[in-house]
Amino acid sequence: MPKVKISNNDETIDINPMVSFLNNLLINNIPIETICGGRAICGKCVVKILRGKEYLSSLKEIESMRLKSLNLDVPEDKAVYRLACQTHTRRDITIEIINFKG
Ligand code: FES
């Protein structure tokens, strides 16, 4: 089972690769914001992928459009932004939750 390390609080959780990051984080009581409930509308679930971006599910048009609308700074460290509600992983990764509520 893949693991996700959350840099905000140094917690590592096992995740179900068949379920989105957002649902895996919520199931594990990780405080991430969502308004739209995972429909790629609100953009609140954005995460920065610090390690393992090559293991992620591919970027779909709806996610790409929402990410562009958020006008995020381009990371200097080759990290990428993804919407937790639209992303799955098959291997271990490290993320930073941008709207961490902890
Ligand atoms: S939860 Fe709203 S865009 Fe992901």
mmCIF file of N, CA and C and ligand atoms in Angstrom:
data_model
loop_
_atom_site.group_PDB
_atom_site.id
_atom_site.type_symbol
_atom_site.label_atom_id
_atom_site.label_comp_id
_atom_site.label_asym_id
_atom_site.label_seq_id
_atom_site.Cartn_x
_atom_site.Cartn_y
_atom_site.Cartn_z
ATOM 1 N N MET A 1 0.851 -1.186 0.000
ATOM 2 C CA MET A 1 0.000 0.000 0.000
ATOM 3 C C MET A 1 0.895 1.246 0.000
ATOM 4 N N PRO A 2 0.666 2.197 -0.930
ATOM 5 C CA PRO A 2 1.507 3.403 -0.962
ATOM 6 C C PRO A 2 1.350 4.238 0.305
ATOM 7 N N LYS A 3 2.383 5.025 0.571
ATOM 8 C CA LYS A 3 2.352 5.922 1.723
ATOM 9 C C LYS A 3 2.463 7.364 1.228
ATOM 10 N N VAL A 4 1.771 8.239 1.919
ATOM 11 C CA VAL A 4 1.893 9.671 1.650
ATOM 12 C C VAL A 4 2.413 10.335 2.909
ATOM 13 N N LYS A 5 3.531 11.034 2.757
ATOM 14 C CA LYS A 5 4.052 11.836 3.867
ATOM 15 C C LYS A 5 3.533 13.258 3.692
ATOM 16 N N ILE A 6 2.966 13.788 4.768
ATOM 17 C CA ILE A 6 2.438 15.151 4.744
ATOM 18 C C ILE A 6 3.453 16.050 5.434
ATOM 19 N N SER A 7 4.068 16.932 4.664
ATOM 20 C CA SER A 7 5.161 17.740 5.225
ATOM 21 C C SER A 7 4.654 18.745 6.259
ATOM 22 N N ASN A 8 3.395 19.154 6.168
ATOM 23 C CA ASN A 8 2.871 20.161 7.099
ATOM 24 C C ASN A 8 2.993 19.724 8.551
ATOM 25 N N ASN A 9 2.744 18.426 8.797
ATOM 26 C CA ASN A 9 2.771 17.954 10.180
ATOM 27 C C ASN A 9 3.664 16.722 10.372
ATOM 28 N N ASP A 10 4.418 16.365 9.305
ATOM 29 C CA ASP A 10 5.343 15.229 9.358
ATOM 30 C C ASP A 10 4.646 13.895 9.580
ATOM 31 N N GLU A 11 3.381 13.826 9.261
ATOM 32 C CA GLU A 11 2.629 12.574 9.421
ATOM 33 C C GLU A 11 2.717 11.763 8.122
ATOM 34 N N THR A 12 2.768 10.439 8.257
ATOM 35 C CA THR A 12 2.759 9.557 7.091
ATOM 36 C C THR A 12 1.569 8.621 7.218
ATOM 37 N N ILE A 13 0.819 8.509 6.124
ATOM 38 C CA ILE A 13 -0.370 7.646 6.153
ATOM 39 C C ILE A 13 -0.309 6.640 5.002
ATOM 40 N N ASP A 14 -0.901 5.481 5.221
ATOM 41 C CA ASP A 14 -1.102 4.508 4.150
ATOM 42 C C ASP A 14 -2.313 4.969 3.359
ATOM 43 N N ILE A 15 -2.232 4.826 2.038
ATOM 44 C CA ILE A 15 -3.396 5.234 1.263
ATOM 45 C C ILE A 15 -3.838 4.133 0.307
ATOM 46 N N ASN A 16 -5.103 4.163 0.022
ATOM 47 C CA ASN A 16 -5.699 3.254 -0.950
ATOM 48 C C ASN A 16 -5.500 3.880 -2.337
ATOM 49 N N PRO A 17 -4.751 3.230 -3.225
ATOM 50 C CA PRO A 17 -4.482 3.829 -4.536
ATOM 51 C C PRO A 17 -5.720 3.952 -5.426
ATOM 52 N N MET A 18 -6.798 3.298 -5.045
ATOM 53 C CA MET A 18 -8.022 3.379 -5.843
ATOM 54 C C MET A 18 -8.876 4.589 -5.459
ATOM 55 N N VAL A 19 -8.458 5.280 -4.402
ATOM 56 C CA VAL A 19 -9.230 6.409 -3.873
ATOM 57 C C VAL A 19 -8.381 7.674 -3.998
ATOM 58 N N SER A 20 -9.017 8.819 -4.237
ATOM 59 C CA SER A 20 -8.278 10.077 -4.405
ATOM 60 C C SER A 20 -7.501 10.444 -3.142
ATOM 61 N N PHE A 21 -6.481 11.293 -3.331
ATOM 62 C CA PHE A 21 -5.763 11.825 -2.157
ATOM 63 C C PHE A 21 -6.732 12.442 -1.177
ATOM 64 N N LEU A 22 -7.656 13.240 -1.713
ATOM 65 C CA LEU A 22 -8.572 13.964 -0.825
ATOM 66 C C LEU A 22 -9.302 12.993 0.095
ATOM 67 N N ASN A 23 -9.894 11.969 -0.461
ATOM 68 C CA ASN A 23 -10.637 11.025 0.380
ATOM 69 C C ASN A 23 -9.714 10.263 1.315
ATOM 70 N N ASN A 24 -8.520 9.909 0.851
ATOM 71 C CA ASN A 24 -7.565 9.245 1.745
ATOM 72 C C ASN A 24 -7.181 10.158 2.909
ATOM 73 N N LEU A 25 -6.962 11.439 2.617
ATOM 74 C CA LEU A 25 -6.588 12.383 3.677
ATOM 75 C C LEU A 25 -7.742 12.557 4.661
ATOM 76 N N LEU A 26 -8.935 12.704 4.146
ATOM 77 C CA LEU A 26 -10.094 12.899 5.029
ATOM 78 C C LEU A 26 -10.351 11.663 5.883
ATOM 79 N N ILE A 27 -10.217 10.483 5.285
ATOM 80 C CA ILE A 27 -10.413 9.231 6.035
ATOM 81 C C ILE A 27 -9.429 9.148 7.204
ATOM 82 N N ASN A 28 -8.243 9.707 6.997
ATOM 83 C CA ASN A 28 -7.199 9.672 8.027
ATOM 84 C C ASN A 28 -7.204 10.925 8.911
ATOM 85 N N ASN A 29 -8.281 11.694 8.846
ATOM 86 C CA ASN A 29 -8.448 12.893 9.690
ATOM 87 C C ASN A 29 -7.344 13.919 9.489
ATOM 88 N N ILE A 30 -6.819 14.013 8.257
ATOM 89 C CA ILE A 30 -5.846 15.057 7.936
ATOM 90 C C ILE A 30 -6.648 16.303 7.546
ATOM 91 N N PRO A 31 -6.360 17.446 8.178
ATOM 92 C CA PRO A 31 -7.201 18.627 7.970
ATOM 93 C C PRO A 31 -6.918 19.357 6.649
ATOM 94 N N ILE A 32 -7.619 18.965 5.607
ATOM 95 C CA ILE A 32 -7.485 19.606 4.294
ATOM 96 C C ILE A 32 -8.833 20.229 3.948
ATOM 97 N N GLU A 33 -8.785 21.393 3.322
ATOM 98 C CA GLU A 33 -10.025 22.098 2.981
ATOM 99 C C GLU A 33 -10.673 21.511 1.737
ATOM 100 N N THR A 34 -11.972 21.510 1.711
ATOM 101 C CA THR A 34 -12.757 21.207 0.512
ATOM 102 C C THR A 34 -14.095 21.891 0.646
ATOM 103 N N ILE A 35 -14.494 22.526 -0.411
ATOM 104 C CA ILE A 35 -15.832 23.138 -0.436
ATOM 105 C C ILE A 35 -16.732 22.370 -1.396
ATOM 106 N N CYS A 36 -16.153 21.963 -2.520
ATOM 107 C CA CYS A 36 -16.979 21.332 -3.566
ATOM 108 C C CYS A 36 -17.144 19.830 -3.369
ATOM 109 N N GLY A 37 -16.448 19.266 -2.391
ATOM 110 C CA GLY A 37 -16.601 17.836 -2.129
ATOM 111 C C GLY A 37 -15.898 16.944 -3.126
ATOM 112 N N GLY A 38 -14.923 17.495 -3.855
ATOM 113 C CA GLY A 38 -14.122 16.654 -4.745
ATOM 114 C C GLY A 38 -14.513 16.719 -6.207
ATOM 115 N N ARG A 39 -15.117 17.819 -6.634
ATOM 116 C CA ARG A 39 -15.575 17.935 -8.023
ATOM 117 C C ARG A 39 -14.691 18.852 -8.876
ATOM 118 N N ALA A 40 -13.497 19.190 -8.387
ATOM 119 C CA ALA A 40 -12.556 20.039 -9.133
ATOM 120 C C ALA A 40 -13.120 21.429 -9.402
ATOM 121 N N ILE A 41 -13.923 21.934 -8.476
ATOM 122 C CA ILE A 41 -14.538 23.254 -8.648
ATOM 123 C C ILE A 41 -13.895 24.293 -7.731
ATOM 124 N N CYS A 42 -13.721 23.978 -6.460
ATOM 125 C CA CYS A 42 -13.303 24.997 -5.486
ATOM 126 C C CYS A 42 -11.798 25.260 -5.482
ATOM 127 N N GLY A 43 -10.995 24.292 -5.814
ATOM 128 C CA GLY A 43 -9.537 24.453 -5.791
ATOM 129 C C GLY A 43 -8.941 24.447 -4.394
ATOM 130 N N LYS A 44 -9.736 24.277 -3.373
ATOM 131 C CA LYS A 44 -9.240 24.333 -1.995
ATOM 132 C C LYS A 44 -8.341 23.158 -1.628
ATOM 133 N N CYS A 45 -8.440 22.068 -2.334
ATOM 134 C CA CYS A 45 -7.698 20.858 -1.976
ATOM 135 C C CYS A 45 -6.315 20.793 -2.611
ATOM 136 N N VAL A 46 -5.848 21.907 -3.142
ATOM 137 C CA VAL A 46 -4.566 21.883 -3.864
ATOM 138 C C VAL A 46 -3.418 21.443 -2.946
ATOM 139 N N VAL A 47 -2.570 20.591 -3.487
ATOM 140 C CA VAL A 47 -1.390 20.120 -2.764
ATOM 141 C C VAL A 47 -0.163 20.306 -3.651
ATOM 142 N N LYS A 48 0.964 20.505 -2.997
ATOM 143 C CA LYS A 48 2.244 20.606 -3.706
ATOM 144 C C LYS A 48 2.920 19.243 -3.576
ATOM 145 N N ILE A 49 3.317 18.673 -4.692
ATOM 146 C CA ILE A 49 3.961 17.357 -4.680
ATOM 147 C C ILE A 49 5.464 17.575 -4.552
ATOM 148 N N LEU A 50 5.993 17.261 -3.392
ATOM 149 C CA LEU A 50 7.407 17.522 -3.119
ATOM 150 C C LEU A 50 8.291 16.370 -3.590
ATOM 151 N N ARG A 51 7.740 15.170 -3.616
ATOM 152 C CA ARG A 51 8.515 13.991 -4.051
ATOM 153 C C ARG A 51 7.551 12.949 -4.611
ATOM 154 N N GLY A 52 7.908 12.380 -5.766
ATOM 155 C CA GLY A 52 7.127 11.279 -6.327
ATOM 156 C C GLY A 52 6.121 11.676 -7.388
ATOM 157 N N LYS A 53 6.266 12.858 -7.989
ATOM 158 C CA LYS A 53 5.276 13.300 -8.982
ATOM 159 C C LYS A 53 5.157 12.319 -10.150
ATOM 160 N N GLU A 54 6.202 11.553 -10.410
ATOM 161 C CA GLU A 54 6.171 10.600 -11.528
ATOM 162 C C GLU A 54 5.230 9.418 -11.271
ATOM 163 N N TYR A 55 4.794 9.245 -10.042
ATOM 164 C CA TYR A 55 3.920 8.119 -9.715
ATOM 165 C C TYR A 55 2.432 8.481 -9.731
ATOM 166 N N LEU A 56 2.136 9.727 -10.068
ATOM 167 C CA LEU A 56 0.748 10.188 -9.969
ATOM 168 C C LEU A 56 -0.075 9.841 -11.201
ATOM 169 N N SER A 57 -1.379 9.796 -10.989
ATOM 170 C CA SER A 57 -2.291 9.653 -12.112
ATOM 171 C C SER A 57 -2.123 10.868 -13.029
ATOM 172 N N SER A 58 -2.493 10.684 -14.294
ATOM 173 C CA SER A 58 -2.273 11.770 -15.258
ATOM 174 C C SER A 58 -3.228 12.936 -14.997
ATOM 175 N N LEU A 59 -2.756 14.105 -15.428
ATOM 176 C CA LEU A 59 -3.514 15.348 -15.247
ATOM 177 C C LEU A 59 -4.632 15.395 -16.289
ATOM 178 N N LYS A 60 -5.859 15.527 -15.835
ATOM 179 C CA LYS A 60 -6.977 15.617 -16.776
ATOM 180 C C LYS A 60 -7.324 17.085 -17.017
ATOM 181 N N GLU A 61 -8.079 17.330 -18.084
ATOM 182 C CA GLU A 61 -8.354 18.707 -18.491
ATOM 183 C C GLU A 61 -9.054 19.507 -17.394
ATOM 184 N N ILE A 62 -10.019 18.921 -16.728
ATOM 185 C CA ILE A 62 -10.772 19.657 -15.703
ATOM 186 C C ILE A 62 -9.841 20.097 -14.565
ATOM 187 N N GLU A 63 -8.897 19.227 -14.197
ATOM 188 C CA GLU A 63 -7.940 19.578 -13.140
ATOM 189 C C GLU A 63 -6.972 20.644 -13.633
ATOM 190 N N SER A 64 -6.495 20.487 -14.843
ATOM 191 C CA SER A 64 -5.563 21.456 -15.420
ATOM 192 C C SER A 64 -6.199 22.853 -15.461
ATOM 193 N N MET A 65 -7.454 22.926 -15.873
ATOM 194 C CA MET A 65 -8.146 24.221 -15.948
ATOM 195 C C MET A 65 -8.279 24.849 -14.563
ATOM 196 N N ARG A 66 -8.645 24.041 -13.570
ATOM 197 C CA ARG A 66 -8.817 24.582 -12.215
ATOM 198 C C ARG A 66 -7.479 25.058 -11.658
ATOM 199 N N LEU A 67 -6.415 24.291 -11.875
ATOM 200 C CA LEU A 67 -5.093 24.692 -11.375
ATOM 201 C C LEU A 67 -4.665 26.020 -12.007
ATOM 202 N N LYS A 68 -4.898 26.184 -13.297
ATOM 203 C CA LYS A 68 -4.532 27.447 -13.955
ATOM 204 C C LYS A 68 -5.296 28.610 -13.350
ATOM 205 N N SER A 69 -6.556 28.390 -13.000
ATOM 206 C CA SER A 69 -7.378 29.470 -12.453
ATOM 207 C C SER A 69 -6.917 29.893 -11.058
ATOM 208 N N LEU A 70 -6.138 29.064 -10.390
ATOM 209 C CA LEU A 70 -5.670 29.390 -9.039
ATOM 210 C C LEU A 70 -4.466 30.328 -9.050
ATOM 211 N N ASN A 71 -3.847 30.524 -10.214
ATOM 212 C CA ASN A 71 -2.694 31.427 -10.347
ATOM 213 C C ASN A 71 -1.623 31.178 -9.289
ATOM 214 N N LEU A 72 -1.238 29.936 -9.153
ATOM 215 C CA LEU A 72 -0.212 29.571 -8.175
ATOM 216 C C LEU A 72 1.164 29.943 -8.702
ATOM 217 N N ASP A 73 2.054 30.283 -7.799
ATOM 218 C CA ASP A 73 3.430 30.551 -8.203
ATOM 219 C C ASP A 73 4.041 29.269 -8.755
ATOM 220 N N VAL A 74 4.901 29.398 -9.753
ATOM 221 C CA VAL A 74 5.614 28.223 -10.256
ATOM 222 C C VAL A 74 6.661 27.848 -9.210
ATOM 223 N N PRO A 75 6.619 26.611 -8.717
ATOM 224 C CA PRO A 75 7.584 26.225 -7.678
ATOM 225 C C PRO A 75 9.016 26.279 -8.207
ATOM 226 N N GLU A 76 9.931 26.772 -7.401
ATOM 227 C CA GLU A 76 11.340 26.852 -7.807
ATOM 228 C C GLU A 76 12.015 25.488 -7.711
ATOM 229 N N ASP A 77 11.416 24.585 -6.941
ATOM 230 C CA ASP A 77 12.065 23.315 -6.637
ATOM 231 C C ASP A 77 11.589 22.157 -7.517
ATOM 232 N N LYS A 78 11.023 22.449 -8.678
ATOM 233 C CA LYS A 78 10.515 21.431 -9.609
ATOM 234 C C LYS A 78 9.352 20.629 -9.046
ATOM 235 N N ALA A 79 8.774 21.093 -7.952
ATOM 236 C CA ALA A 79 7.566 20.463 -7.425
ATOM 237 C C ALA A 79 6.412 20.813 -8.370
ATOM 238 N N VAL A 80 5.325 20.112 -8.248
ATOM 239 C CA VAL A 80 4.133 20.424 -9.039
ATOM 240 C C VAL A 80 2.939 20.533 -8.102
ATOM 241 N N TYR A 81 1.940 21.251 -8.571
ATOM 242 C CA TYR A 81 0.683 21.334 -7.823
ATOM 243 C C TYR A 81 -0.328 20.378 -8.437
ATOM 244 N N ARG A 82 -1.126 19.758 -7.598
ATOM 245 C CA ARG A 82 -2.222 18.917 -8.063
ATOM 246 C C ARG A 82 -3.420 19.130 -7.141
ATOM 247 N N LEU A 83 -4.584 18.808 -7.651
ATOM 248 C CA LEU A 83 -5.780 18.813 -6.816
ATOM 249 C C LEU A 83 -5.888 17.450 -6.153
ATOM 250 N N ALA A 84 -5.945 17.438 -4.834
ATOM 251 C CA ALA A 84 -6.014 16.167 -4.109
ATOM 252 C C ALA A 84 -7.250 15.358 -4.498
ATOM 253 N N CYS A 85 -8.303 16.043 -4.887
ATOM 254 C CA CYS A 85 -9.541 15.328 -5.217
ATOM 255 C C CYS A 85 -9.486 14.644 -6.577
ATOM 256 N N GLN A 86 -8.479 14.974 -7.384
ATOM 257 C CA GLN A 86 -8.404 14.416 -8.737
ATOM 258 C C GLN A 86 -7.187 13.521 -8.923
ATOM 259 N N THR A 87 -6.427 13.292 -7.854
ATOM 260 C CA THR A 87 -5.127 12.646 -7.983
ATOM 261 C C THR A 87 -5.050 11.346 -7.187
ATOM 262 N N HIS A 88 -4.407 10.378 -7.796
ATOM 263 C CA HIS A 88 -4.140 9.080 -7.167
ATOM 264 C C HIS A 88 -2.641 8.811 -7.317
ATOM 265 N N THR A 89 -2.119 7.934 -6.475
ATOM 266 C CA THR A 89 -0.722 7.546 -6.632
ATOM 267 C C THR A 89 -0.584 6.040 -6.495
ATOM 268 N N ARG A 90 0.445 5.501 -7.149
ATOM 269 C CA ARG A 90 0.688 4.057 -7.027
ATOM 270 C C ARG A 90 1.949 3.774 -6.226
ATOM 271 N N ARG A 91 2.675 4.835 -5.825
ATOM 272 C CA ARG A 91 3.906 4.668 -5.039
ATOM 273 C C ARG A 91 3.964 5.740 -3.948
ATOM 274 N N ASP A 92 4.984 5.653 -3.102
ATOM 275 C CA ASP A 92 5.129 6.603 -1.999
ATOM 276 C C ASP A 92 5.451 8.008 -2.517
ATOM 277 N N ILE A 93 4.835 8.992 -1.908
ATOM 278 C CA ILE A 93 5.080 10.383 -2.287
ATOM 279 C C ILE A 93 5.112 11.259 -1.029
ATOM 280 N N THR A 94 5.572 12.496 -1.223
ATOM 281 C CA THR A 94 5.537 13.501 -0.157
ATOM 282 C C THR A 94 4.797 14.724 -0.681
ATOM 283 N N ILE A 95 3.883 15.243 0.136
ATOM 284 C CA ILE A 95 3.099 16.400 -0.283
ATOM 285 C C ILE A 95 3.112 17.496 0.789
ATOM 286 N N GLU A 96 2.783 18.692 0.323
ATOM 287 C CA GLU A 96 2.497 19.799 1.238
ATOM 288 C C GLU A 96 1.062 20.235 0.934
ATOM 289 N N ILE A 97 0.236 20.287 1.949
ATOM 290 C CA ILE A 97 -1.149 20.729 1.768
ATOM 291 C C ILE A 97 -1.163 22.248 1.850
ATOM 292 N N ILE A 98 -1.587 22.893 0.783
ATOM 293 C CA ILE A 98 -1.534 24.361 0.741
ATOM 294 C C ILE A 98 -2.552 24.962 1.713
ATOM 295 N N ASN A 99 -3.753 24.429 1.752
ATOM 296 C CA ASN A 99 -4.780 24.941 2.684
ATOM 297 C C ASN A 99 -4.918 23.996 3.868
ATOM 298 N N PHE A 100 -3.816 23.822 4.570
ATOM 299 C CA PHE A 100 -3.789 22.937 5.740
ATOM 300 C C PHE A 100 -4.488 23.633 6.897
ATOM 301 N N LYS A 101 -5.424 22.955 7.524
ATOM 302 C CA LYS A 101 -6.220 23.587 8.584
ATOM 303 C C LYS A 101 -5.730 23.222 9.981
ATOM 304 N N GLY A 102 -4.538 22.633 10.070
ATOM 305 C CA GLY A 102 -4.045 22.198 11.368
ATOM 306 C C GLY A 102 -3.526 23.301 12.238
HETATM 307 S S1 FES B 1 -12.182 19.513 -3.348
HETATM 308 FE FE1 FES B 1 -12.816 21.190 -4.530
HETATM 309 S S2 FES B 1 -11.373 21.188 -6.142
HETATM 310 FE FE2 FES B 1 -10.800 19.474 -4.985
#
